[in-house]
PDB file of C-alpha atoms in Angstrom:
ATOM      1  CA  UNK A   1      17.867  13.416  33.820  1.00 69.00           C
ATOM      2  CA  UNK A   2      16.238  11.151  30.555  1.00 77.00           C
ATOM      3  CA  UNK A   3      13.222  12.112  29.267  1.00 84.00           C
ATOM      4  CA  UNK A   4      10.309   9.516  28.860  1.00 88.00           C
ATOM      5  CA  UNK A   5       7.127   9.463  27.563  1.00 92.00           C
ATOM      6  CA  UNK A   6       5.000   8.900  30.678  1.00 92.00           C
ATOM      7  CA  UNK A   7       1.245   7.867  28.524  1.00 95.00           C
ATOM      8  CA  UNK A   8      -0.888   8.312  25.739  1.00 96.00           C
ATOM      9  CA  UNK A   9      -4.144   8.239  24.927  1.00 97.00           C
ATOM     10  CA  UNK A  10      -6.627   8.415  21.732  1.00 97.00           C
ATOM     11  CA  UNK A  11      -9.512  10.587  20.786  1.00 96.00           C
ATOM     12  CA  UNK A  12     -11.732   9.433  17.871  1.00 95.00           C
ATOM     13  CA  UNK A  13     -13.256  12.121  15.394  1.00 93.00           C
ATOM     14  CA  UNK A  14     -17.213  12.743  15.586  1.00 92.00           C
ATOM     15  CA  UNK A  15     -17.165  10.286  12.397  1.00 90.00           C
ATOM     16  CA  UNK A  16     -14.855   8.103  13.483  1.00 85.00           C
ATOM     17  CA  UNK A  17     -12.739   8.615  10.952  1.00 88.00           C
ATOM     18  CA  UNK A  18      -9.706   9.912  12.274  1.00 92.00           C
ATOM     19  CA  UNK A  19      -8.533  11.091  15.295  1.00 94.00           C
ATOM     20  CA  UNK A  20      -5.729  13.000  17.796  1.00 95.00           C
ATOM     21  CA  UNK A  21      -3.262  10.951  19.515  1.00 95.00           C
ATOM     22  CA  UNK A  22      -2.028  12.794  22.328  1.00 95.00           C
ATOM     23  CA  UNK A  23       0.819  12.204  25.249  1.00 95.00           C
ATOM     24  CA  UNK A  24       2.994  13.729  27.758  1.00 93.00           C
ATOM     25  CA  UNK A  25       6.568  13.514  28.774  1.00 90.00           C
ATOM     26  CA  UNK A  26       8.450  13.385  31.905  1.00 88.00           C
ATOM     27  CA  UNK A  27      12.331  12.844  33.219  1.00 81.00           C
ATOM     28  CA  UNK A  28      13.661  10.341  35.333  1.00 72.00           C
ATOM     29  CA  UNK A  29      16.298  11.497  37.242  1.00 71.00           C
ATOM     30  CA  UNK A  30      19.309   9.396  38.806  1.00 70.00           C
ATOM     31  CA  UNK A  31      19.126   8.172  41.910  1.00 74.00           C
ATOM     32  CA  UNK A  32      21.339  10.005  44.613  1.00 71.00           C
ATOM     33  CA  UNK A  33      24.382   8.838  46.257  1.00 73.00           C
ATOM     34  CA  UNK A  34      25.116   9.995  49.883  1.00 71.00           C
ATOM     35  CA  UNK A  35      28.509  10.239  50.844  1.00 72.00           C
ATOM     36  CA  UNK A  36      30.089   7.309  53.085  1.00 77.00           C
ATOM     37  CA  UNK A  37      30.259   9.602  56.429  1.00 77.00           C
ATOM     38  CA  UNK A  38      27.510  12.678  56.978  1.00 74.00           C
ATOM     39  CA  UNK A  39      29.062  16.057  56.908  1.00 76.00           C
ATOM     40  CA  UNK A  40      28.499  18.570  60.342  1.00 81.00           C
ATOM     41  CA  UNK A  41      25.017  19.713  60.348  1.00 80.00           C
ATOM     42  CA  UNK A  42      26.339  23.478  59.714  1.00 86.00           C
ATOM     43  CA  UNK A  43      28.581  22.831  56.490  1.00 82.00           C
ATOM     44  CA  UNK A  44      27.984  24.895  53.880  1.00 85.00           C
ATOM     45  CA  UNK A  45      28.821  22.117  50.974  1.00 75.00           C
ATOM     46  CA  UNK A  46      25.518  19.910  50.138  1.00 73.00           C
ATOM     47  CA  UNK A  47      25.528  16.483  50.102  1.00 70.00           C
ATOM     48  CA  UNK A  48      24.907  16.283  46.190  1.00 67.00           C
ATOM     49  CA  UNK A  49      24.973  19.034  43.222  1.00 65.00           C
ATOM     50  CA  UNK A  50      22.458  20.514  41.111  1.00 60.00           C
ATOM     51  CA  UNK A  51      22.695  20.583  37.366  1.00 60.00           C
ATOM     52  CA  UNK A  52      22.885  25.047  36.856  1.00 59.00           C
ATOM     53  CA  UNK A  53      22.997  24.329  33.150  1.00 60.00           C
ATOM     54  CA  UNK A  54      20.619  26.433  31.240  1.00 59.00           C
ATOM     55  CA  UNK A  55      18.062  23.739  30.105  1.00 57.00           C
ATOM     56  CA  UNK A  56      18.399  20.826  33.610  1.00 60.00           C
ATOM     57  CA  UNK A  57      15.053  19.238  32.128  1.00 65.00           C
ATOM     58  CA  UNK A  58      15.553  17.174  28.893  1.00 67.00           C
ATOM     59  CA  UNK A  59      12.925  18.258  26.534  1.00 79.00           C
ATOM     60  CA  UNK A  60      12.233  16.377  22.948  1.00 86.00           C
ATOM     61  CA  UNK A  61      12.612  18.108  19.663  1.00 86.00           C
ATOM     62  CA  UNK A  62       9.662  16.062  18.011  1.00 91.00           C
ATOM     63  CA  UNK A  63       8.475  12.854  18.426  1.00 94.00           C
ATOM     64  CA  UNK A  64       8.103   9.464  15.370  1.00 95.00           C
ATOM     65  CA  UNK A  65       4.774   7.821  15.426  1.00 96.00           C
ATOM     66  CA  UNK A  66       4.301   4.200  14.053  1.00 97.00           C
ATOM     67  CA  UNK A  67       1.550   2.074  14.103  1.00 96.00           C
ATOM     68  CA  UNK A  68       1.370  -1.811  13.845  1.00 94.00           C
ATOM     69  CA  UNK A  69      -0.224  -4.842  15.983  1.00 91.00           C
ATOM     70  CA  UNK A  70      -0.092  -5.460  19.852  1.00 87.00           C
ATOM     71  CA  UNK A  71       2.019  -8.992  18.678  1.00 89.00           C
ATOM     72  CA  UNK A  72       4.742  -7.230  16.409  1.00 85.00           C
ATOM     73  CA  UNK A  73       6.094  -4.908  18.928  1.00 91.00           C
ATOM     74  CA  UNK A  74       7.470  -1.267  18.331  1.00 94.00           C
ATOM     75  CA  UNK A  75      10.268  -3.002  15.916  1.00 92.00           C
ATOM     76  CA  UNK A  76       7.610  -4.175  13.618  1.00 93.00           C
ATOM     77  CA  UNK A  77       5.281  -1.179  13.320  1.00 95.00           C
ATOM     78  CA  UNK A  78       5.150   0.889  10.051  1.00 95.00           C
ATOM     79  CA  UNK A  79       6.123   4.353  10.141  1.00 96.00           C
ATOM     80  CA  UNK A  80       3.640   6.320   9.419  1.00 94.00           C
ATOM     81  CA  UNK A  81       4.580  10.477  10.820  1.00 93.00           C
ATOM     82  CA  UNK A  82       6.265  12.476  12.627  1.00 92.00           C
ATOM     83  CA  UNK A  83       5.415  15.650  14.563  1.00 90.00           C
ATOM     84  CA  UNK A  84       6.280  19.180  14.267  1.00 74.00           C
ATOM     85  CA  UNK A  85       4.850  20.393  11.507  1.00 63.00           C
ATOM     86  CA  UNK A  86       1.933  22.004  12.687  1.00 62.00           C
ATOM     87  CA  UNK A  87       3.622  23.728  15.857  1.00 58.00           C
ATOM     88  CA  UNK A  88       1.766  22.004  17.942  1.00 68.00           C
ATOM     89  CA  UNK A  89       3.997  19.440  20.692  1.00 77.00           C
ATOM     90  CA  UNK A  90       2.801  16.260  22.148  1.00 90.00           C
ATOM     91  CA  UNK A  91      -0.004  15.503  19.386  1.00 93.00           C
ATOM     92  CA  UNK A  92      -0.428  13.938  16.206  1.00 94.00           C
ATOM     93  CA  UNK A  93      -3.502  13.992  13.831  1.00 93.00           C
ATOM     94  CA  UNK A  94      -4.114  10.677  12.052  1.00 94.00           C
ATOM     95  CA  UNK A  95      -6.734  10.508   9.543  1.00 93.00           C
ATOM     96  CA  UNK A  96      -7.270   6.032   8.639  1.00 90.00           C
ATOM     97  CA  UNK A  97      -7.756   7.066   4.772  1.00 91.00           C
ATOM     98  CA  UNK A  98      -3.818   7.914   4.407  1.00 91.00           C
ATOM     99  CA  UNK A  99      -2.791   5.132   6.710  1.00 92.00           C
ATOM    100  CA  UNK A 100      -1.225   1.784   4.358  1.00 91.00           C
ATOM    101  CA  UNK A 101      -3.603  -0.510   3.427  1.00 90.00           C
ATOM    102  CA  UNK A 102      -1.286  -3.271   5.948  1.00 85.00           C
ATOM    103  CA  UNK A 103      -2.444  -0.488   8.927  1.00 89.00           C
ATOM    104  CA  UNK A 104      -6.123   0.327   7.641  1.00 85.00           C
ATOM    105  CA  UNK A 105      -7.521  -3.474   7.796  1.00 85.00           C
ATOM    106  CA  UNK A 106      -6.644  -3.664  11.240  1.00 89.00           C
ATOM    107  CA  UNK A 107      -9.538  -4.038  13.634  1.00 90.00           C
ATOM    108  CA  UNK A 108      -7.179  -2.591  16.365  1.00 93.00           C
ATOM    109  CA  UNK A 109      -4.312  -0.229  16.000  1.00 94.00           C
ATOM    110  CA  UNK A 110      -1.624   0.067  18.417  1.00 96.00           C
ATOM    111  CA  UNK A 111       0.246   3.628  17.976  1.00 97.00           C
ATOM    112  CA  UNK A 112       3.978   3.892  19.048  1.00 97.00           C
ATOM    113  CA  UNK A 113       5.308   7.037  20.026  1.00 97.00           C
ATOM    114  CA  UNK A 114       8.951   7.501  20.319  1.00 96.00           C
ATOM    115  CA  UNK A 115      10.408  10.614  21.298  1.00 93.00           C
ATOM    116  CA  UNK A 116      13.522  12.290  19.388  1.00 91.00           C
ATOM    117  CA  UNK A 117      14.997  14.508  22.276  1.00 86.00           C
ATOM    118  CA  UNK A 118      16.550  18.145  21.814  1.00 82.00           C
ATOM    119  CA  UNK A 119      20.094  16.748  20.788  1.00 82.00           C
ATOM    120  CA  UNK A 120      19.085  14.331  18.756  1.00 88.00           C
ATOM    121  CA  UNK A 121      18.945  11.659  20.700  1.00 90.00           C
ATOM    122  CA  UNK A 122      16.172   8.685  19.367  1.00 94.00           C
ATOM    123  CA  UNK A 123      14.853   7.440  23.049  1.00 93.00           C
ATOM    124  CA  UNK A 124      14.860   3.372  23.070  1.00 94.00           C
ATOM    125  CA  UNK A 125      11.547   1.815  23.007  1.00 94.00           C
ATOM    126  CA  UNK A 126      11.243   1.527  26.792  1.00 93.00           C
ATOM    127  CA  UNK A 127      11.248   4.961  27.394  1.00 92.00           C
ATOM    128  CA  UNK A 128       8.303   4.803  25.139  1.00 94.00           C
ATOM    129  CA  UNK A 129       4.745   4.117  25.377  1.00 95.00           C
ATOM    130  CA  UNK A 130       1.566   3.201  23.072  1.00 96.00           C
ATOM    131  CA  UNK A 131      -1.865   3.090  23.145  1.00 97.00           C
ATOM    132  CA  UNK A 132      -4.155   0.878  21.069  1.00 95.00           C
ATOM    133  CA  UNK A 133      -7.323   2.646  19.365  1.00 94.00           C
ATOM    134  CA  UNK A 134     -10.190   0.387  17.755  1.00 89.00           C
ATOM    135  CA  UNK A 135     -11.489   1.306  14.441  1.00 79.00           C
TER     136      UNK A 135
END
């Protein structure tokens, strides 16, 4: 299975001047292949086998946030956090005072948020989603 980050959303601050971004993850798993001829009805061997590893589900480690425009894409964004810090998974607190001043004139942001799995593994930008908040 490959982890991806299935959405994300944005919740603005009373005073609008910050705000949580939020998301959640999911795994794609590979499609099965059935073997060429179907075994007797009574075997005892199934037609495909089951990851018994200890962790089957990919989980992420902690997850890189950018932010940028809707016309730069994920490869132009600016770095601006990652999470982790505060124990708390699947969130990130962004406050538009600390953001760079190329981020904080923006009418509309558009947050990335790219997932770092549990061995280390940087997910590629279509396994990724964003959301845009307006400021």
């Amino acid at each position: 299975a490959s982890p991806r980050i299935l959405w994300a959303d944005f919740q603005h601050s009373e005073d609008h001047n910050s705000g949580v971004l939020t998301w959640e993850v999911t795994a794609a798993f590979p499609p099965i292949s059935l073997p060429a001829s179907a075994p007797a009805v009574d075997s005892p061997v199934p037609l495909w086998s089951f990851d018994n590893s200890k962790h089957p589900f990919p989980s992420c480690g902690y997850f890189n946030v950018y932010a940028g425009t809707s016309l730069g894409g994920p490869t132009q964004a600016t770095f601006i956090g990652t999470t982790g810090l505060d124990g708390r998974a699947n969130r990130f607190y962004v406050d538009w005072a600390v953001l760079p001043d190329a981020i904080k004139g923006l009418k509309v942001i558009r947050f990335y948020v790219q997932g770092v799995t549990d061995r280390g593994e940087v997910m590629e930008w279509e396994q990724c989603v964003f959301v845009d908040a307006s400021r």
